Coordinates of C-alpha atoms in Angstrom, one line a residue:
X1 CA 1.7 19.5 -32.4
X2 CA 0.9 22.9 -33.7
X3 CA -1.1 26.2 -32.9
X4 CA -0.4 28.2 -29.3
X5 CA -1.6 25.3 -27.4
X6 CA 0.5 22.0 -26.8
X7 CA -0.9 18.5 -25.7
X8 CA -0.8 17.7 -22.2
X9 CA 1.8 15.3 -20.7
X10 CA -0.6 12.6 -19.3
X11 CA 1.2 11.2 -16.4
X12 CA 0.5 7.6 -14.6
X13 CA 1.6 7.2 -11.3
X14 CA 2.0 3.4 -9.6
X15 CA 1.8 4.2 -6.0
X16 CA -0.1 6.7 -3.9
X17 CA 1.7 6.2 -0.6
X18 CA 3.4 9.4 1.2
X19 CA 5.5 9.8 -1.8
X20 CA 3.0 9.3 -4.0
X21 CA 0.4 11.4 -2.5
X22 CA 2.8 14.1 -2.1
X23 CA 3.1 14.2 -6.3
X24 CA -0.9 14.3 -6.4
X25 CA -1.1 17.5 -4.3
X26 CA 1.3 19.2 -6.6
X27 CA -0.2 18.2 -9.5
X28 CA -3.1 19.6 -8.5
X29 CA -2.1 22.6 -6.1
X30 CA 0.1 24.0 -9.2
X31 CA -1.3 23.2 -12.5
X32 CA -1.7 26.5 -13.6
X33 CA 2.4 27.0 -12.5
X34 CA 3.6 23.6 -14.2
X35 CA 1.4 25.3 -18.0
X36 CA 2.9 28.6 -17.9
X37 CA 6.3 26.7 -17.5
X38 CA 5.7 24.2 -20.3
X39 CA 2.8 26.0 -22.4
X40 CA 1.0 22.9 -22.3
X41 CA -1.0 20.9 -19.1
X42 CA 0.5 17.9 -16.3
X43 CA -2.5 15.8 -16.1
X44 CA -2.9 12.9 -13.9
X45 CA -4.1 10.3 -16.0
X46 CA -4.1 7.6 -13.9
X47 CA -3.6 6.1 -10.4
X48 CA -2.6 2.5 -9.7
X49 CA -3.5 1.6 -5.9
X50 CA -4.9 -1.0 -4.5
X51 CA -6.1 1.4 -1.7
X52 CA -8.8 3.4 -3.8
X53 CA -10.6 4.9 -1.0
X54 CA -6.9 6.5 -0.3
X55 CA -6.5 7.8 -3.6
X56 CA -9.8 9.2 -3.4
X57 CA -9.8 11.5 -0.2
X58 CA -6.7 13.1 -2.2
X59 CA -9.1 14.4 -4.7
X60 CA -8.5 12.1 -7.8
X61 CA -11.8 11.4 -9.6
X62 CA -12.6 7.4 -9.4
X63 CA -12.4 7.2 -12.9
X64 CA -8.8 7.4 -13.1
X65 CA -8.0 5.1 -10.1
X66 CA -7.0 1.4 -11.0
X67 CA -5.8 -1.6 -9.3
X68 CA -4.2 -2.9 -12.2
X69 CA -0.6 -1.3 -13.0
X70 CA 0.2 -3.3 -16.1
X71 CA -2.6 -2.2 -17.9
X72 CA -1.7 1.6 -17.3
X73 CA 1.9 1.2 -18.6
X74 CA 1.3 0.0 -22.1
X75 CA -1.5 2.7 -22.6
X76 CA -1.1 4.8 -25.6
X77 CA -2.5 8.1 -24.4
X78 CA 0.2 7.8 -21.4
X79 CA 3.5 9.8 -21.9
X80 CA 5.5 9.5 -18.2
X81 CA 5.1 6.2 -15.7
X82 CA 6.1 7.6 -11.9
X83 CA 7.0 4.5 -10.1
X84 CA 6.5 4.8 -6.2
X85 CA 5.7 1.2 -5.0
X86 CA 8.8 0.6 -4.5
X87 CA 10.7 -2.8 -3.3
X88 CA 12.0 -4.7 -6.2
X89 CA 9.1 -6.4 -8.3
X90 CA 6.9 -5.8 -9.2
X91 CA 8.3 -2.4 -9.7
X92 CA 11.1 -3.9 -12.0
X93 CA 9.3 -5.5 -14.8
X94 CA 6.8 -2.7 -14.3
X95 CA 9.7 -0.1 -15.7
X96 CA 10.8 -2.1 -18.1
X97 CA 7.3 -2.9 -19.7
X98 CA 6.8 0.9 -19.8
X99 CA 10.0 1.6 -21.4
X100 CA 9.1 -1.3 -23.9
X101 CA 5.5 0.9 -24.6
X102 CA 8.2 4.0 -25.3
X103 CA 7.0 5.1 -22.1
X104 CA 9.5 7.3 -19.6
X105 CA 10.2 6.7 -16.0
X106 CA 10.7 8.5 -13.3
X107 CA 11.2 6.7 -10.1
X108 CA 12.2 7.0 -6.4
X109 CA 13.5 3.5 -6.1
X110 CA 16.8 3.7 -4.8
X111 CA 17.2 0.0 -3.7
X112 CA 15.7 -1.2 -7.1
X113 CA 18.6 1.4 -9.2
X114 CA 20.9 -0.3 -7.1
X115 CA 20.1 -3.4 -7.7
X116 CA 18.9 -3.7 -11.2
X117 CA 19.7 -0.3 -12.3
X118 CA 22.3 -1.2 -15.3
X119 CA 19.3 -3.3 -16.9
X120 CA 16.6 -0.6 -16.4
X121 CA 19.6 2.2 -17.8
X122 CA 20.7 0.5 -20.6
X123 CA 16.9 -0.5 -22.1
X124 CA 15.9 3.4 -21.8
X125 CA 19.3 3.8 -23.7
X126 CA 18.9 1.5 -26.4
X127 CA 15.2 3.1 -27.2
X128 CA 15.8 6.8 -26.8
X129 CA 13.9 7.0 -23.5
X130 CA 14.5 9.2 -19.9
X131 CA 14.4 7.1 -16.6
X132 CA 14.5 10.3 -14.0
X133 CA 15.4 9.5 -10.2
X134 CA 16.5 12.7 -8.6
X135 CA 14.3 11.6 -5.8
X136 CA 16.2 8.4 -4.9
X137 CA 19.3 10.2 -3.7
X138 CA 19.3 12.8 -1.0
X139 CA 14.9 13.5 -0.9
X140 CA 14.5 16.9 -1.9
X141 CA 18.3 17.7 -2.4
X142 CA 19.2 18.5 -6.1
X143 CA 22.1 16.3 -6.1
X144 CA 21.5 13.6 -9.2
X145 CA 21.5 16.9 -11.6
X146 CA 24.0 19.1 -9.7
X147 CA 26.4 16.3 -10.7
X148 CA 25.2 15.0 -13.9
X149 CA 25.0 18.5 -15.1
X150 CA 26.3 21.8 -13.1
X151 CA 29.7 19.6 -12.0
X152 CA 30.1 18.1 -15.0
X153 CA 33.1 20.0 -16.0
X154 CA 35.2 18.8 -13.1
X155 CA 36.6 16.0 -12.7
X156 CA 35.1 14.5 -8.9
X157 CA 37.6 12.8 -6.7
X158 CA 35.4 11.9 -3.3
X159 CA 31.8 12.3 -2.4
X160 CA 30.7 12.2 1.4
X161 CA 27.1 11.8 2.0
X162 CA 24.7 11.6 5.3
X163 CA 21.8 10.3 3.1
X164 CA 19.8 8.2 5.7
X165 CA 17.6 10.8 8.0
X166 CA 16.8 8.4 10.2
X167 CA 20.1 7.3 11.3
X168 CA 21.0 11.1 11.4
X169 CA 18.6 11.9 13.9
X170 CA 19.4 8.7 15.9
X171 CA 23.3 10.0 16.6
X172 CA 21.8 13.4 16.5
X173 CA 19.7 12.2 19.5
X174 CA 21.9 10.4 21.4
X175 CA 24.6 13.5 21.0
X176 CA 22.6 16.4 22.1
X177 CA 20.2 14.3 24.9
X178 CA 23.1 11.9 26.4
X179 CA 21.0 9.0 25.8
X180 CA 21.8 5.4 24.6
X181 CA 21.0 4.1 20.9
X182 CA 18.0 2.3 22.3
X183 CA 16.2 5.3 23.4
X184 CA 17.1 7.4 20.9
X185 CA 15.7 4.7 18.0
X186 CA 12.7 4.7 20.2
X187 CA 12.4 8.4 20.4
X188 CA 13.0 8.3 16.3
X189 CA 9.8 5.9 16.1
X190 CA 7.4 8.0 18.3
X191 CA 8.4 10.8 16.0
X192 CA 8.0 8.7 13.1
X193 CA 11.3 9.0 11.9
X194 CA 12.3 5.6 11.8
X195 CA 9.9 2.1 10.6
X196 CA 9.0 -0.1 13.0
X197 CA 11.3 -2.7 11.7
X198 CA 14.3 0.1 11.3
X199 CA 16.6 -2.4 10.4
X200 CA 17.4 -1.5 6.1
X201 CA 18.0 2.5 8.3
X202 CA 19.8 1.6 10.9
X203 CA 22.2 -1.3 9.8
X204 CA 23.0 1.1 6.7
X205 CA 21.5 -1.0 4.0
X206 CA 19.4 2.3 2.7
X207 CA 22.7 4.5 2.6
X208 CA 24.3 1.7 0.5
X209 CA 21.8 1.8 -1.9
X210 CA 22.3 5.9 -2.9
X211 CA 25.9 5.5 -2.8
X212 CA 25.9 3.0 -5.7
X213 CA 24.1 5.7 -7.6
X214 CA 26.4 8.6 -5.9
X215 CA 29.1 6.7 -7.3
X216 CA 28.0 6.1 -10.8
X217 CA 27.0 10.6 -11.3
X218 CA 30.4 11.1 -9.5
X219 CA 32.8 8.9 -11.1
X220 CA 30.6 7.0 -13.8
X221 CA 31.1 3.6 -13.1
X222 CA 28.9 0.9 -11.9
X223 CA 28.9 -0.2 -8.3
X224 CA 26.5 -2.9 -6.7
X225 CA 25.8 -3.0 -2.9
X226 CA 27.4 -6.4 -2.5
X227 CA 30.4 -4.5 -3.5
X228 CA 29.6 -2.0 -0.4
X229 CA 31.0 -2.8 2.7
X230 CA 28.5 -1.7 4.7
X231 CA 27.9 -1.0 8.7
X232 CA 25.6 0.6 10.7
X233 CA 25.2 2.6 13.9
X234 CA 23.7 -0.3 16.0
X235 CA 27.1 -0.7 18.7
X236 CA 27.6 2.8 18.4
X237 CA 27.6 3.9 22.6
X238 CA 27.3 6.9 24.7
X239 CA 30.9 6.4 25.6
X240 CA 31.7 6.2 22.4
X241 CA 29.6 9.8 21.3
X242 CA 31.4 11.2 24.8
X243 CA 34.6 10.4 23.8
X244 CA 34.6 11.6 20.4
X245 CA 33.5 14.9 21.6
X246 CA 36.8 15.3 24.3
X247 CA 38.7 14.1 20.9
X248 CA 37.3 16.9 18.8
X249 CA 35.0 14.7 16.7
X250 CA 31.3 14.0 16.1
X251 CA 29.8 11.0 14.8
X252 CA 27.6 10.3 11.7
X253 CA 26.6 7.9 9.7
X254 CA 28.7 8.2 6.3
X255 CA 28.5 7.1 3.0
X256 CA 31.8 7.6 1.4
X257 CA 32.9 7.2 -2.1
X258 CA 36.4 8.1 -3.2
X259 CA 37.8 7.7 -6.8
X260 CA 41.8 6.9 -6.3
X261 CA 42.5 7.5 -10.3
X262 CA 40.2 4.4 -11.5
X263 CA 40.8 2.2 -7.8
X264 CA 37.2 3.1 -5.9
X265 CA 36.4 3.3 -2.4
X266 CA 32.7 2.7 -1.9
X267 CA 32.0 2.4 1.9
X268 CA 29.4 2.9 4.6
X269 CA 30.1 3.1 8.1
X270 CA 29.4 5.0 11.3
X271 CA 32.8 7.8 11.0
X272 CA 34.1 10.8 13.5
X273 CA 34.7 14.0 11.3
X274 CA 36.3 16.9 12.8
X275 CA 33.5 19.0 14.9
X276 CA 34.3 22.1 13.0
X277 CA 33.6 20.8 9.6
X278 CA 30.0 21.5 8.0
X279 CA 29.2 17.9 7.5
X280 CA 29.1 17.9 11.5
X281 CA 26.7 20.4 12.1
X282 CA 24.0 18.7 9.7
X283 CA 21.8 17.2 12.7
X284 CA 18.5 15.8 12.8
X285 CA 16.2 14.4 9.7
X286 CA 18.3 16.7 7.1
X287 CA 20.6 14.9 4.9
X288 CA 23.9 16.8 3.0
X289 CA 26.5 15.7 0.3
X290 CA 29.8 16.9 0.2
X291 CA 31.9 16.6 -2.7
X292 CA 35.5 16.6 -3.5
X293 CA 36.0 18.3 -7.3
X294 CA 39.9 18.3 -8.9
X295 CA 38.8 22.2 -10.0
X296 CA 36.2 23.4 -8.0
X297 CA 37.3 22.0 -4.6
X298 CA 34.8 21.1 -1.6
X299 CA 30.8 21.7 -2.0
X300 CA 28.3 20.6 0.2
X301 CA 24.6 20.0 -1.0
X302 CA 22.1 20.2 2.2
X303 CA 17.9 19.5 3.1
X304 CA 15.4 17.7 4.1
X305 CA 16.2 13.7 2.7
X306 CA 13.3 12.4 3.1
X307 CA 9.3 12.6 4.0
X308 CA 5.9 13.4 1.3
X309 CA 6.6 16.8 0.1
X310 CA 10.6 17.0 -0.4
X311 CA 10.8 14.4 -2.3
X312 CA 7.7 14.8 -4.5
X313 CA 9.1 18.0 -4.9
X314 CA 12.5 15.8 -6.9
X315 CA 10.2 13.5 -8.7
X316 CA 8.0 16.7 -9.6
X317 CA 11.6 18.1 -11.4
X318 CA 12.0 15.3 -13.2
X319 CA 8.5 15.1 -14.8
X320 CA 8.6 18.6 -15.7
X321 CA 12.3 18.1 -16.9
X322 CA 11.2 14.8 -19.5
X323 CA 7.9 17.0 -20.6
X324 CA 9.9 19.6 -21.8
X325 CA 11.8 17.0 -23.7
X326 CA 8.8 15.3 -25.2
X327 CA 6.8 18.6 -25.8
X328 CA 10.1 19.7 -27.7
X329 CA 9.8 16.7 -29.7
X330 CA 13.3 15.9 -29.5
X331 CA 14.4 12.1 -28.9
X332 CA 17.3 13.2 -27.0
X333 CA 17.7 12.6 -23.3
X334 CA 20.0 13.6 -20.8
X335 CA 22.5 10.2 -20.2
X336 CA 21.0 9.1 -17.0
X337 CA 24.7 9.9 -15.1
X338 CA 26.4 12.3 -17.4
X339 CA 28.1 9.3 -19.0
X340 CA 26.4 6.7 -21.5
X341 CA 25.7 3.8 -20.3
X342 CA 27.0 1.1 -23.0
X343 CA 30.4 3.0 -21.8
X344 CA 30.1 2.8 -18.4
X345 CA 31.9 -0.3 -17.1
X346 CA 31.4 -1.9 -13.5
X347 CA 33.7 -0.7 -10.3
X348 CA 36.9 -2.1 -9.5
X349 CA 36.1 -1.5 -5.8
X350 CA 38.8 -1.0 -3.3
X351 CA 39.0 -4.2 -0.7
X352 CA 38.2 -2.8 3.1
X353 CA 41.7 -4.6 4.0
X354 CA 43.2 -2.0 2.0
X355 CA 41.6 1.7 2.6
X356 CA 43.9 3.8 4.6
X357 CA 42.2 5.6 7.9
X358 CA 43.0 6.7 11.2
X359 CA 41.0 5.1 13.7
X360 CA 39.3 5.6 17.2
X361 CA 39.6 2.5 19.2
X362 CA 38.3 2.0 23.1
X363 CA 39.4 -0.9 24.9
X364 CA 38.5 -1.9 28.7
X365 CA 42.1 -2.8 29.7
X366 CA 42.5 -3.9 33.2
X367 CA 43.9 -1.4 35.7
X368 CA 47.2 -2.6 36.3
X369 CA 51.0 -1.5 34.8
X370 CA 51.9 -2.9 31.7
X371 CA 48.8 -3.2 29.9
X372 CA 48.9 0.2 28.0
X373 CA 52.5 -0.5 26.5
X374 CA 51.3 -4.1 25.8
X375 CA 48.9 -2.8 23.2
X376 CA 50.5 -0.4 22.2
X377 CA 53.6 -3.0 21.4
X378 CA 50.9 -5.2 19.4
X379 CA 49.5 -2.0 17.4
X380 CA 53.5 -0.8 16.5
X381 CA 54.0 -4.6 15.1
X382 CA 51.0 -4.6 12.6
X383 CA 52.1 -0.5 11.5
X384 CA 49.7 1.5 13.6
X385 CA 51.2 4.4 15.5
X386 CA 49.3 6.2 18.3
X387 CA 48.7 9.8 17.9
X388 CA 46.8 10.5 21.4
X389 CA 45.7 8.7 24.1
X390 CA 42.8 8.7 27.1
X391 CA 42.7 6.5 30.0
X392 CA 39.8 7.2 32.4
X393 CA 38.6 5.7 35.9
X394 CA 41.7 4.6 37.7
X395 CA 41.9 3.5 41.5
X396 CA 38.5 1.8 41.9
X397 CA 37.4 -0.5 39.0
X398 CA 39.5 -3.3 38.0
X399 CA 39.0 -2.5 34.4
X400 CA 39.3 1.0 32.9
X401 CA 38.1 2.2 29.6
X402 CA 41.2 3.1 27.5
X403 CA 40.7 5.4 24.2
X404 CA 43.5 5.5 21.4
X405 CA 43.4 7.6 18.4
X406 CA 45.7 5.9 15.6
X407 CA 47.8 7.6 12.9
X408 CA 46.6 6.6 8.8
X409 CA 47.0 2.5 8.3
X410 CA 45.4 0.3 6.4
X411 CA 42.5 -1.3 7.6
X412 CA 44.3 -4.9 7.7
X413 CA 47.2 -4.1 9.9
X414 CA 44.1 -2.6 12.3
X415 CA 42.2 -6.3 12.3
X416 CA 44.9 -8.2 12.8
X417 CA 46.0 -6.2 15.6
X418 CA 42.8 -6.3 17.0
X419 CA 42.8 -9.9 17.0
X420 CA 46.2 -9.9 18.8
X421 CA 45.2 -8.2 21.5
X422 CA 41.8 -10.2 21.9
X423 CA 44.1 -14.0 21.8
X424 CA 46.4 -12.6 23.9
X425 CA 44.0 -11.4 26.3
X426 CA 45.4 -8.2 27.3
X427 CA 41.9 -6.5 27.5
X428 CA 38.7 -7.5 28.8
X429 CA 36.1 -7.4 26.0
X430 CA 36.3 -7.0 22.1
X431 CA 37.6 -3.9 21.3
X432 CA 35.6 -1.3 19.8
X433 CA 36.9 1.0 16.6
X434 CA 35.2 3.6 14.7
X435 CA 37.1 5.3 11.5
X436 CA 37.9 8.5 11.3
X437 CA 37.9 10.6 8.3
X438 CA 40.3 14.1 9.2
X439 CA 40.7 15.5 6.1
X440 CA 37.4 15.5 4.1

């Protein structure tokens, strides 16, 4: 490359769903912006869609619209592949046959990285190559480079994150309008906030996913999401919302990652936080991180999570981000995490039975004496102590609702009380817990 003028970075982009149509109308809306900041042009060199007639009425010319993805990842005038199917293949091999045609990636495919993201790593490793996925984690939020980069002289001890906006809006819903989960997922459709089939939201498969990658920038090990344990906000009641409030909590969906000096909590369940902390006050669609540093202390990272332009917007920063690489001609690349990846070694992740937590619990105890010392007797015997109580209703039904907020104990003396309390019959139905996270 020589002379004032650089060659463009010729881009090819599998995909051209919201995502992907998102990165077309920035491409073209600030070409002139994306030359003055590289000295040389983003061109859109190709589209692969099967829905051409899509891609069209975005304003790509036909000529560079294509059904067939393979062919456009080994081309030779192609510099950066932008994978936006999604799903797992064919977007895998997809990745890996651009890397193997010295092509780099950039990707929003947070349940593939999870999945098969050591393999897709460690190839654009081995070759020299940049796989860029700020977009996968946190939509618009610039939390993949805030910790790979601006963090990266601390040392992280525990990451929260609300990274699912559907589920966010769901609790934010049924907090603020007093109305059941049904409704409020019902209300998150209409809106189209939440799929039709919201189950990978809702059941907190899609927050599992981002925290195996939260986990790898913040600590730099390797965590699948079978290694997850992993809840979502599907039994999750009015009562429930109601009660947390009189307690001084509100409810989200959380994806926690904790590093106890190499032993690594890796989580995901619904979790009351104090009402007074920011995390509490993120409602609706918008996602926010919050992270634990040994140096810096607590910072919180907060936006839109999801939808077309926020996170074209990340995957935008990380084609711009690789062309300045190439049109530098340097063969470095930032280590996908901060760390390199032959070092980085899988999770030893911290069993359920043995993370420490206080707990929420409601029971519907019946309404006569004895039956508030008898669970608390079975609690005491498996080391939970009761920090507050709330028993609600008495005089006309035979059963009451009977709230207990627990001191910290391990999550197995908790179960195996539970279960006590269920063989011996001393409440009604199966009791209901939710953890609670004080001191974030």
């Amino acid at each position: 490359m020589s002379g004032n003028k650089l060659r463009p970075i010729r881009i090819a982009l599998l995909g051209c769903g919201t995502v992907g149509g998102g990165v077309v109308k920035l491409i073209l809306r600030n070409r002139d912006k994306y030359e003055r900041m590289l000295g040389a042009p983003v061109q859109l060199a190709a589209v692969a869609d099967l829905r051409v007639k899509l891609v069209a009425a975005l304003g790509v010319p036909a000529k560079l619209i294509t059904r067939d993805a393979a062919a456009v990842v080994t081309r030779p005038d192609i510099d950066i592949v932008v994978e936006l199917f999604g799903g797992h293949e064919p977007a895998r091999a997809l990745i890996m046959k651009a890397l193997a045609a010295g092509k780099d990636v950039v990707t929003a495919n947070k349940a593939l990285l999870a999945e098969h993201g050591g393999e897709i790593f460690r190839e654009a490793g081995r070759r020299g190559l940049a796989v860029g996925f700020e977009a996968s984690v946190g939509g618009g939020i610039p939390i993949v480079r805030t910790l790979r980069e601006a963090l990266a002289g601390d040392r992280q001890r525990a990451a929260y994150g609300i990274v699912n906006g559907t589920c966010n809006s769901i609790l934010t819903t049924m907090t603020e309008e007093g109305v059941e989960f049904g409704a409020a997922l019902a209300d998150a459709q209409c809106k189209g906030l939440a799929e039709k089939n919201p189950a990978l939201d809702v059941e907190g498969h899609d927050s599992a996913h981002k925290l195996c990658l939260l986990v790898a920038l913040a600590f730099g090990v390797m965590v699948k999401p079978a290694q997850i344990y992993t809840e979502g906000i599907t039994r999750i009641t009015q009562a429930d919302i109601a009660y947390a409030r009189e307690l001084g909590y509100a409810i989200k969906l959380l994806a926690i990652g904790k590093d106890d000096d190499g032993a690594i909590e890796a989580r995901v369940h619904p979790t009351m936080i104090p009402q007074r902390h920011l995390l509490a006050g993120v409602g609706g669609a918008y996602n926010a991180i919050y992270i634990h540093g040994d140096a810096l202390g607590a910072t919180m990272y907060s936006g839109l999570g999801a939808g077309e332009m926020p996170t074209a917007t990340a995957v935008m920063a990380d084609i711009l981000e690789i062309a300045r690489h190439r049109l530098a001609e340097g063969s470095a690349r930032a280590h996908a995490f901060g760390f390199p990846i032959h070092l980085m070694k899988g999770a030893s992740v911290k069993p359920m039975d043995d993370v420490v937590c206080e707990y929420y619990l409601r029971f519907m105890a019946r309404d006569k004496p004895g039956v508030l010392g008898a669970i608390a007797s079975v609690l005491g015997s498996h080391g939970l102590s009761i920090a507050s109580v709330i028993q609600k209703g008495r005089g006309t039904a035979q059963t009451v609702p009977v709230i207990m907020r627990t001191h910290d104990a391990p999550e197995r003396g908790l179960k195996r009380a539970l279960a006590e309390i269920r063989r011996k019959k001393i409440v009604q139905s199966a009791p209901a817990f939710i953890r609670i996270e004080e001191k974030l």
